[in-house]
mmCIF file of C-alpha atoms in Angstrom:
data_model
loop_
_atom_site.group_PDB
_atom_site.id
_atom_site.type_symbol
_atom_site.label_atom_id
_atom_site.label_comp_id
_atom_site.label_asym_id
_atom_site.label_seq_id
_atom_site.Cartn_x
_atom_site.Cartn_y
_atom_site.Cartn_z
ATOM 1 C CA UNK A 165 76.215 117.854 113.842
ATOM 2 C CA UNK A 166 78.110 119.091 110.767
ATOM 3 C CA UNK A 167 81.848 119.327 111.309
ATOM 4 C CA UNK A 168 83.125 122.911 111.546
ATOM 5 C CA UNK A 169 86.250 121.712 109.707
ATOM 6 C CA UNK A 170 84.439 121.171 106.387
ATOM 7 C CA UNK A 171 85.885 124.409 104.972
ATOM 8 C CA UNK A 172 89.520 123.504 105.652
ATOM 9 C CA UNK A 173 91.393 123.520 102.317
ATOM 10 C CA UNK A 174 91.835 120.036 100.728
ATOM 11 C CA UNK A 175 89.758 118.401 103.458
ATOM 12 C CA UNK A 176 88.364 114.965 102.579
ATOM 13 C CA UNK A 177 85.506 113.656 104.721
ATOM 14 C CA UNK A 178 83.598 110.461 105.310
ATOM 15 C CA UNK A 179 80.365 111.894 106.638
ATOM 16 C CA UNK A 180 81.534 114.260 109.398
ATOM 17 C CA UNK A 181 84.826 112.440 109.977
ATOM 18 C CA UNK A 182 87.831 114.295 108.558
ATOM 19 C CA UNK A 183 89.940 111.626 106.826
ATOM 20 C CA UNK A 184 92.822 113.779 105.621
ATOM 21 C CA UNK A 185 93.733 117.196 104.243
ATOM 22 C CA UNK A 186 95.646 116.049 101.196
ATOM 23 C CA UNK A 187 98.628 114.116 102.537
ATOM 24 C CA UNK A 188 97.975 111.485 105.232
ATOM 25 C CA UNK A 189 101.675 110.557 105.446
ATOM 26 C CA UNK A 190 102.826 114.115 106.010
ATOM 27 C CA UNK A 191 99.974 114.591 108.486
ATOM 28 C CA UNK A 192 101.235 111.645 110.544
ATOM 29 C CA UNK A 193 104.612 113.272 110.937
ATOM 30 C CA UNK A 194 103.032 116.598 111.862
ATOM 31 C CA UNK A 195 100.813 114.920 114.473
ATOM 32 C CA UNK A 196 103.711 112.985 115.960
ATOM 33 C CA UNK A 197 105.872 116.095 116.186
ATOM 34 C CA UNK A 198 103.126 118.155 117.818
ATOM 35 C CA UNK A 199 102.674 120.432 114.811
ATOM 36 C CA UNK A 200 99.041 119.560 114.074
ATOM 37 C CA UNK A 201 95.775 118.625 115.752
ATOM 38 C CA UNK A 202 93.105 116.209 114.577
ATOM 39 C CA UNK A 203 89.336 116.658 115.060
ATOM 40 C CA UNK A 204 87.954 113.312 116.250
ATOM 41 C CA UNK A 205 84.376 113.187 115.016
ATOM 42 C CA UNK A 206 84.745 109.412 115.335
ATOM 43 C CA UNK A 207 84.827 109.871 119.121
ATOM 44 C CA UNK A 208 81.907 110.727 121.411
ATOM 45 C CA UNK A 209 81.772 112.308 124.869
ATOM 46 C CA UNK A 210 79.762 111.047 127.833
ATOM 47 C CA UNK A 211 79.690 112.462 131.345
ATOM 48 C CA UNK A 212 78.665 110.995 134.673
ATOM 49 C CA UNK A 213 77.756 113.403 137.445
ATOM 50 C CA UNK A 214 76.621 112.706 140.985
ATOM 51 C CA UNK A 215 78.259 111.942 144.311
ATOM 52 C CA UNK A 216 78.432 108.192 143.696
ATOM 53 C CA UNK A 217 79.896 108.382 140.180
ATOM 54 C CA UNK A 218 83.401 107.048 140.845
ATOM 55 C CA UNK A 219 82.475 104.227 143.207
ATOM 56 C CA UNK A 220 79.630 103.307 140.826
ATOM 57 C CA UNK A 221 81.909 103.144 137.789
ATOM 58 C CA UNK A 222 84.441 101.217 139.872
ATOM 59 C CA UNK A 223 81.822 98.559 140.645
ATOM 60 C CA UNK A 224 80.784 98.164 136.997
ATOM 61 C CA UNK A 225 84.054 98.202 135.101
ATOM 62 C CA UNK A 226 87.528 96.701 134.938
ATOM 63 C CA UNK A 227 89.348 99.751 136.301
ATOM 64 C CA UNK A 228 89.899 100.893 139.896
ATOM 65 C CA UNK A 229 88.172 104.268 139.909
ATOM 66 C CA UNK A 230 86.794 104.771 143.424
ATOM 67 C CA UNK A 231 89.735 106.948 144.458
ATOM 68 C CA UNK A 232 90.631 108.412 141.049
ATOM 69 C CA UNK A 233 92.167 111.867 141.608
ATOM 70 C CA UNK A 234 90.863 114.787 139.583
ATOM 71 C CA UNK A 235 92.792 115.277 136.356
ATOM 72 C CA UNK A 236 94.355 111.808 136.262
ATOM 73 C CA UNK A 237 93.824 109.915 133.006
ATOM 74 C CA UNK A 238 92.990 106.228 132.780
ATOM 75 C CA UNK A 239 90.665 103.939 130.810
ATOM 76 C CA UNK A 240 88.011 101.346 131.553
ATOM 77 C CA UNK A 241 86.407 98.325 129.955
ATOM 78 C CA UNK A 242 82.909 96.992 130.341
ATOM 79 C CA UNK A 243 82.973 93.205 130.051
ATOM 80 C CA UNK A 244 80.239 90.656 129.559
ATOM 81 C CA UNK A 245 79.856 87.798 132.073
ATOM 82 C CA UNK A 246 82.349 85.714 130.063
ATOM 83 C CA UNK A 247 84.990 88.452 130.168
ATOM 84 C CA UNK A 248 84.603 89.648 126.561
ATOM 85 C CA UNK A 249 85.021 93.373 125.885
ATOM 86 C CA UNK A 250 81.646 95.041 125.314
ATOM 87 C CA UNK A 251 82.600 98.712 125.715
ATOM 88 C CA UNK A 252 85.708 100.811 126.335
ATOM 89 C CA UNK A 253 86.249 104.425 127.313
ATOM 90 C CA UNK A 254 88.963 106.891 128.192
ATOM 91 C CA UNK A 255 88.371 108.338 131.666
ATOM 92 C CA UNK A 256 89.225 111.589 133.399
ATOM 93 C CA UNK A 257 87.424 113.205 136.335
ATOM 94 C CA UNK A 258 87.359 116.954 136.936
ATOM 95 C CA UNK A 259 86.258 116.759 140.574
ATOM 96 C CA UNK A 260 82.593 117.300 139.687
ATOM 97 C CA UNK A 261 81.970 115.085 136.694
ATOM 98 C CA UNK A 262 83.615 112.031 135.194
ATOM 99 C CA UNK A 263 84.243 112.421 131.474
ATOM 100 C CA UNK A 264 84.226 109.362 129.235
ATOM 101 C CA UNK A 265 85.548 109.458 125.670
ATOM 102 C CA UNK A 266 84.385 106.503 123.592
ATOM 103 C CA UNK A 267 84.348 105.473 119.962
ATOM 104 C CA UNK A 268 81.225 106.980 118.433
ATOM 105 C CA UNK A 269 80.089 103.551 117.242
ATOM 106 C CA UNK A 270 80.243 102.322 120.849
ATOM 107 C CA UNK A 271 78.925 105.349 122.730
ATOM 108 C CA UNK A 272 75.201 104.714 122.353
ATOM 109 C CA UNK A 273 75.509 101.171 123.696
ATOM 110 C CA UNK A 274 77.752 102.280 126.544
ATOM 111 C CA UNK A 275 75.326 105.034 127.588
ATOM 112 C CA UNK A 276 72.358 102.668 127.412
ATOM 113 C CA UNK A 277 74.133 100.156 129.632
ATOM 114 C CA UNK A 278 75.190 102.790 132.161
ATOM 115 C CA UNK A 279 71.648 104.151 132.267
ATOM 116 C CA UNK A 280 70.234 100.697 132.993
ATOM 117 C CA UNK A 281 72.680 100.232 135.862
ATOM 118 C CA UNK A 282 71.853 103.412 137.808
ATOM 119 C CA UNK A 283 69.392 101.818 140.262
ATOM 120 C CA UNK A 284 68.965 104.236 143.205
ATOM 121 C CA UNK A 285 72.493 105.623 143.162
ATOM 122 C CA UNK A 286 73.292 109.320 142.861
ATOM 123 C CA UNK A 287 74.603 109.192 139.291
ATOM 124 C CA UNK A 288 73.512 110.800 136.031
ATOM 125 C CA UNK A 289 75.128 109.523 132.803
ATOM 126 C CA UNK A 290 74.663 111.814 129.800
ATOM 127 C CA UNK A 291 75.787 112.034 126.179
ATOM 128 C CA UNK A 292 77.198 115.548 125.707
ATOM 129 C CA UNK A 293 78.587 115.026 122.205
ATOM 130 C CA UNK A 294 76.238 117.686 120.819
ATOM 131 C CA UNK A 295 77.955 120.304 122.976
ATOM 132 C CA UNK A 296 81.530 119.003 122.987
ATOM 133 C CA UNK A 297 84.078 117.892 120.401
ATOM 134 C CA UNK A 298 87.193 115.757 120.827
ATOM 135 C CA UNK A 299 90.467 117.183 119.501
ATOM 136 C CA UNK A 300 93.523 114.910 119.392
ATOM 137 C CA UNK A 301 97.259 115.511 119.243
ATOM 138 C CA UNK A 302 100.301 115.598 121.456
ATOM 139 C CA UNK A 303 99.915 117.067 124.926
ATOM 140 C CA UNK A 304 101.739 120.200 123.773
ATOM 141 C CA UNK A 305 99.594 120.523 120.641
ATOM 142 C CA UNK A 306 96.348 120.691 122.651
ATOM 143 C CA UNK A 307 97.773 122.582 125.642
ATOM 144 C CA UNK A 308 96.701 126.017 124.375
ATOM 145 C CA UNK A 309 93.144 124.940 123.574
ATOM 146 C CA UNK A 310 90.366 125.979 125.972
ATOM 147 C CA UNK A 311 89.225 122.528 127.091
ATOM 148 C CA UNK A 312 86.776 121.116 129.586
ATOM 149 C CA UNK A 313 89.260 118.303 130.272
ATOM 150 C CA UNK A 314 92.295 116.755 128.618
ATOM 151 C CA UNK A 315 92.799 112.997 128.621
ATOM 152 C CA UNK A 316 96.413 111.838 128.224
ATOM 153 C CA UNK A 317 96.673 108.341 126.844
ATOM 154 C CA UNK A 318 98.472 106.158 129.426
ATOM 155 C CA UNK A 319 99.512 103.617 126.774
ATOM 156 C CA UNK A 320 101.882 101.761 126.877
ATOM 157 C CA UNK A 321 102.822 102.242 130.546
ATOM 158 C CA UNK A 322 101.654 99.436 132.809
ATOM 159 C CA UNK A 323 99.185 101.064 135.190
ATOM 160 C CA UNK A 324 98.830 100.232 138.880
ATOM 161 C CA UNK A 325 97.203 96.820 139.096
ATOM 162 C CA UNK A 326 97.839 96.152 135.410
ATOM 163 C CA UNK A 327 100.010 93.659 133.555
ATOM 164 C CA UNK A 328 101.896 93.963 130.272
ATOM 165 C CA UNK A 329 102.194 90.924 128.015
ATOM 166 C CA UNK A 330 104.238 92.442 125.200
ATOM 167 C CA UNK A 331 107.798 91.501 126.097
ATOM 168 C CA UNK A 332 109.648 93.705 123.596
ATOM 169 C CA UNK A 333 111.896 96.365 125.119
ATOM 170 C CA UNK A 334 111.609 99.154 124.299
ATOM 171 C CA UNK A 335 107.934 99.014 123.434
ATOM 172 C CA UNK A 336 107.276 100.640 120.026
ATOM 173 C CA UNK A 337 105.035 103.150 121.786
ATOM 174 C CA UNK A 338 107.556 103.987 124.517
ATOM 175 C CA UNK A 339 107.808 107.564 123.262
ATOM 176 C CA UNK A 340 104.122 107.864 122.348
ATOM 177 C CA UNK A 341 102.638 111.225 123.266
ATOM 178 C CA UNK A 342 98.911 111.346 122.698
ATOM 179 C CA UNK A 343 96.163 113.398 124.275
ATOM 180 C CA UNK A 344 92.522 114.101 123.574
ATOM 181 C CA UNK A 345 90.995 117.420 124.584
ATOM 182 C CA UNK A 346 87.252 117.756 125.133
ATOM 183 C CA UNK A 347 86.307 121.202 123.895
ATOM 184 C CA UNK A 348 83.018 123.116 123.543
ATOM 185 C CA UNK A 349 81.657 123.315 119.997
ATOM 186 C CA UNK A 350 82.367 127.064 119.925
ATOM 187 C CA UNK A 351 86.051 126.384 120.576
ATOM 188 C CA UNK A 352 86.121 123.780 117.814
ATOM 189 C CA UNK A 353 84.649 126.358 115.454
ATOM 190 C CA UNK A 354 87.449 128.784 116.393
ATOM 191 C CA UNK A 355 90.055 126.083 115.721
ATOM 192 C CA UNK A 356 88.482 125.365 112.337
ATOM 193 C CA UNK A 357 88.524 129.070 111.458
ATOM 194 C CA UNK A 358 92.233 129.221 112.374
ATOM 195 C CA UNK A 359 92.865 126.213 110.132
ATOM 196 C CA UNK A 360 90.996 127.850 107.225
ATOM 197 C CA UNK A 361 93.160 130.961 107.628
ATOM 198 C CA UNK A 362 96.314 128.836 107.722
ATOM 199 C CA UNK A 363 97.044 129.717 111.351
ATOM 200 C CA UNK A 364 96.753 126.165 112.693
ATOM 201 C CA UNK A 365 97.637 122.851 111.069
ATOM 202 C CA UNK A 366 95.147 120.009 111.139
ATOM 203 C CA UNK A 367 95.391 116.338 110.241
ATOM 204 C CA UNK A 368 92.845 113.632 109.555
ATOM 205 C CA UNK A 369 91.833 110.452 111.328
ATOM 206 C CA UNK A 370 93.802 108.337 108.833
ATOM 207 C CA UNK A 371 96.972 109.846 110.272
ATOM 208 C CA UNK A 372 95.860 109.305 113.873
ATOM 209 C CA UNK A 373 94.934 105.684 113.125
ATOM 210 C CA UNK A 374 98.288 104.949 111.513
ATOM 211 C CA UNK A 375 100.096 106.206 114.616
ATOM 212 C CA UNK A 376 97.806 104.101 116.841
ATOM 213 C CA UNK A 377 98.413 100.929 114.843
ATOM 214 C CA UNK A 378 102.175 101.473 114.891
ATOM 215 C CA UNK A 379 101.922 101.819 118.699
ATOM 216 C CA UNK A 380 100.068 98.450 118.995
ATOM 217 C CA UNK A 381 97.298 100.354 120.753
ATOM 218 C CA UNK A 382 93.935 98.474 120.849
ATOM 219 C CA UNK A 383 90.701 100.298 120.122
ATOM 220 C CA UNK A 384 87.165 99.143 120.882
ATOM 221 C CA UNK A 385 85.867 99.958 117.420
ATOM 222 C CA UNK A 386 88.577 97.877 115.792
ATOM 223 C CA UNK A 387 90.071 95.180 118.019
ATOM 224 C CA UNK A 388 86.943 94.330 120.049
ATOM 225 C CA UNK A 389 84.820 91.990 117.939
ATOM 226 C CA UNK A 390 82.442 90.648 120.574
ATOM 227 C CA UNK A 391 84.769 87.744 121.421
ATOM 228 C CA UNK A 392 87.817 89.754 122.459
ATOM 229 C CA UNK A 393 89.288 89.147 125.888
ATOM 230 C CA UNK A 394 91.413 92.008 127.283
ATOM 231 C CA UNK A 395 94.384 89.623 127.515
ATOM 232 C CA UNK A 396 94.341 88.967 123.768
ATOM 233 C CA UNK A 397 95.153 92.567 122.871
ATOM 234 C CA UNK A 398 97.413 93.428 125.841
ATOM 235 C CA UNK A 399 94.682 95.608 127.384
ATOM 236 C CA UNK A 400 95.516 94.446 130.908
ATOM 237 C CA UNK A 401 98.353 96.947 130.542
ATOM 238 C CA UNK A 402 96.204 100.074 130.918
ATOM 239 C CA UNK A 403 92.524 99.179 131.298
ATOM 240 C CA UNK A 404 92.308 96.375 133.869
ATOM 241 C CA UNK A 405 93.133 96.425 137.579
ATOM 242 C CA UNK A 406 93.812 92.816 138.538
ATOM 243 C CA UNK A 407 93.367 93.207 142.292
ATOM 244 C CA UNK A 408 90.313 95.489 142.546
ATOM 245 C CA UNK A 409 86.882 94.469 143.798
ATOM 246 C CA UNK A 410 84.333 92.370 141.994
ATOM 247 C CA UNK A 411 82.879 93.402 138.635
ATOM 248 C CA UNK A 412 81.186 91.600 135.773
ATOM 249 C CA UNK A 413 83.668 89.420 133.880
ATOM 250 C CA UNK A 414 86.302 89.516 136.616
ATOM 251 C CA UNK A 415 86.303 85.752 137.147
ATOM 252 C CA UNK A 416 87.279 85.114 133.526
ATOM 253 C CA UNK A 417 89.927 87.839 133.629
ATOM 254 C CA UNK A 418 91.512 86.256 136.715
ATOM 255 C CA UNK A 419 91.270 82.666 135.472
ATOM 256 C CA UNK A 420 92.828 83.361 132.099
ATOM 257 C CA UNK A 421 95.590 85.500 133.568
ATOM 258 C CA UNK A 422 96.452 83.209 136.466
ATOM 259 C CA UNK A 423 95.675 79.717 135.212
ATOM 260 C CA UNK A 424 95.134 79.729 131.461
ATOM 261 C CA UNK A 425 96.061 81.334 128.170
ATOM 262 C CA UNK A 426 93.963 83.640 125.966
ATOM 263 C CA UNK A 427 92.721 81.721 122.913
ATOM 264 C CA UNK A 428 93.885 84.415 120.497
ATOM 265 C CA UNK A 429 96.770 86.860 120.442
ATOM 266 C CA UNK A 430 97.324 90.239 118.826
ATOM 267 C CA UNK A 431 100.115 90.485 116.258
ATOM 268 C CA UNK A 432 101.582 93.364 114.303
ATOM 269 C CA UNK A 433 101.817 92.790 110.557
ATOM 270 C CA UNK A 434 104.210 94.319 108.072
ATOM 271 C CA UNK A 435 102.310 94.053 104.822
ATOM 272 C CA UNK A 436 103.787 93.572 101.382
ATOM 273 C CA UNK A 437 103.971 97.060 99.950
ATOM 274 C CA UNK A 438 104.397 96.068 96.289
ATOM 275 C CA UNK A 439 100.610 96.047 95.863
ATOM 276 C CA UNK A 440 98.635 99.262 96.208
ATOM 277 C CA UNK A 441 95.768 97.389 97.854
ATOM 278 C CA UNK A 442 95.373 97.833 101.623
ATOM 279 C CA UNK A 443 93.325 95.018 103.198
ATOM 280 C CA UNK A 444 90.074 95.868 104.906
ATOM 281 C CA UNK A 445 89.340 95.165 108.577
ATOM 282 C CA UNK A 446 87.765 91.735 108.808
ATOM 283 C CA UNK A 447 90.009 90.245 106.123
ATOM 284 C CA UNK A 448 91.098 86.650 106.704
ATOM 285 C CA UNK A 449 94.629 86.006 107.924
ATOM 286 C CA UNK A 450 96.004 82.697 106.672
ATOM 287 C CA UNK A 451 98.961 80.397 107.313
ATOM 288 C CA UNK A 452 99.676 77.715 104.701
ATOM 289 C CA UNK A 453 96.262 78.372 103.215
ATOM 290 C CA UNK A 454 94.425 77.848 106.505
ATOM 291 C CA UNK A 455 92.497 80.681 108.138
ATOM 292 C CA UNK A 456 94.173 81.422 111.482
ATOM 293 C CA UNK A 457 92.809 84.854 112.298
ATOM 294 C CA UNK A 458 91.341 88.151 111.222
ATOM 295 C CA UNK A 459 92.793 91.563 110.426
ATOM 296 C CA UNK A 460 91.451 94.262 112.747
ATOM 297 C CA UNK A 461 93.174 97.485 111.609
ATOM 298 C CA UNK A 462 95.371 98.545 108.692
ATOM 299 C CA UNK A 463 97.099 101.747 107.594
ATOM 300 C CA UNK A 464 99.970 103.181 105.602
ATOM 301 C CA UNK A 465 102.598 104.502 108.000
ATOM 302 C CA UNK A 466 104.899 107.322 106.951
ATOM 303 C CA UNK A 467 108.005 105.352 107.977
ATOM 304 C CA UNK A 468 106.985 101.695 108.211
ATOM 305 C CA UNK A 469 104.818 101.473 105.084
ATOM 306 C CA UNK A 470 101.678 99.283 105.066
ATOM 307 C CA UNK A 471 101.064 97.943 108.592
ATOM 308 C CA UNK A 472 98.225 96.202 110.377
ATOM 309 C CA UNK A 473 97.037 94.601 113.579
ATOM 310 C CA UNK A 474 95.455 91.161 113.566
ATOM 311 C CA UNK A 475 94.060 88.624 116.001
ATOM 312 C CA UNK A 476 95.327 85.111 115.346
ATOM 313 C CA UNK A 477 94.913 81.788 117.113
ATOM 314 C CA UNK A 478 97.263 81.378 120.055
ATOM 315 C CA UNK A 479 98.727 78.222 118.523
ATOM 316 C CA UNK A 480 99.768 79.984 115.314
ATOM 317 C CA UNK A 481 103.591 79.658 115.195
ATOM 318 C CA UNK A 482 105.290 82.980 115.867
ATOM 319 C CA UNK A 483 107.485 82.449 112.795
ATOM 320 C CA UNK A 484 104.646 81.364 110.490
ATOM 321 C CA UNK A 485 104.526 83.006 107.064
ATOM 322 C CA UNK A 486 101.158 84.753 106.936
ATOM 323 C CA UNK A 487 98.996 86.103 104.134
ATOM 324 C CA UNK A 488 96.016 88.449 104.240
ATOM 325 C CA UNK A 489 93.051 88.138 101.914
ATOM 326 C CA UNK A 490 92.317 91.052 99.575
ATOM 327 C CA UNK A 491 90.007 91.400 96.591
ATOM 328 C CA UNK A 492 91.292 89.095 93.896
ATOM 329 C CA UNK A 493 93.944 87.333 95.947
ATOM 330 C CA UNK A 494 96.142 87.756 98.982
ATOM 331 C CA UNK A 495 99.233 89.644 100.116
ATOM 332 C CA UNK A 496 102.096 88.443 102.265
ATOM 333 C CA UNK A 497 102.515 89.675 105.826
ATOM 334 C CA UNK A 498 105.430 89.372 108.226
ATOM 335 C CA UNK A 499 104.208 89.040 111.801
ATOM 336 C CA UNK A 500 105.741 90.592 114.885
ATOM 337 C CA UNK A 501 104.680 89.160 118.213
ATOM 338 C CA UNK A 502 102.742 91.441 120.552
ATOM 339 C CA UNK A 503 100.968 89.049 122.907
ATOM 340 C CA UNK A 504 103.094 85.880 123.191
ATOM 341 C CA UNK A 505 101.532 82.408 122.935
ATOM 342 C CA UNK A 506 102.406 81.696 126.572
ATOM 343 C CA UNK A 507 100.691 84.843 127.906
ATOM 344 C CA UNK A 508 98.779 84.108 131.092
ATOM 345 C CA UNK A 509 99.239 81.271 133.575
ATOM 346 C CA UNK A 510 101.114 83.592 135.920
ATOM 347 C CA UNK A 511 100.112 81.861 139.157
ATOM 348 C CA UNK A 512 102.504 79.328 140.627
ATOM 349 C CA UNK A 513 100.174 76.490 141.422
ATOM 350 C CA UNK A 514 102.010 73.571 143.081
ATOM 351 C CA UNK A 515 101.277 70.179 141.624
ATOM 352 C CA UNK A 516 99.789 67.658 143.982
ATOM 353 C CA UNK A 517 101.833 64.462 144.182
ATOM 354 C CA UNK A 518 100.076 61.428 142.821
ATOM 355 C CA UNK A 519 99.106 59.015 145.535
ATOM 356 C CA UNK A 520 100.376 55.507 144.944
ATOM 357 C CA UNK A 521 98.087 52.603 145.549
ATOM 358 C CA UNK A 522 98.603 50.670 148.738
ATOM 359 C CA UNK A 523 99.822 47.159 148.275
#
């Protein structure tokens, strides 16, 4: 589907994804202040209808959904048997259907998996991205848009049954206000026409991504690399209910949280801004010349400058001087701890006294 926003003045696209409209830094500020909206062609929309939809999703995913009230926003993860993140989705139910918003690169796999898991239950998962578009912005920015549903990002609040590893107070996303409205294509076309006439301000995905990275907010298409545990990126905060019923991957989630430590940890990087080069996702992160991790997301923030998220080995010292590989060399990066090295091992397990040998 061709984006209806292609005619917006100064619009720069990558395929159908609007990257920016001339000034990504100014667009970030406008998004944050509720003065602009962003069309999210990089997001897809799935629905699940049927009487068993919530209990079914509850049984398959990391989130407690069986009693989810209509209009309440949350998110879920689909894990593999070893607890690694396979899929992620924003969730809101309208009382008739459950709406799932997923990264477009992940949506096909998520739908295929849900379809395989239907069995004889009264559920009907569908991809409705051809009829609906995702529009992002602050809650106030999308409030006047005729939407099927609006998902309000719960990040960084610790949801019921969740657990936050990031110990910083206040959290950098404490004032984050982000929502995603699911709108019919006809409404998106009206919004685009308003933007062409100068009646509504729009921003690109580069701006939205920069705000996400600054908020330490994980995303399936970026921070989930096939090996990612929810603990490593602080996703227990909003996407995992630690005391709900059984689901695939739950045993690993519980073991790591209660008895172990995640093998990697998410860090925020302040990149050297003297070089115009911004490292690409997948770039090596090094300490003293040794590869200790991988960069997952990077952006230029309108206040903080070049920033990034990276997954590094748990044992990497929190004060280690890091570098990130770029074409032709490397750039320095100051790390800020998100998930601490001692994350996990929350259960108080008494040590058994050693039995002395009888003499």
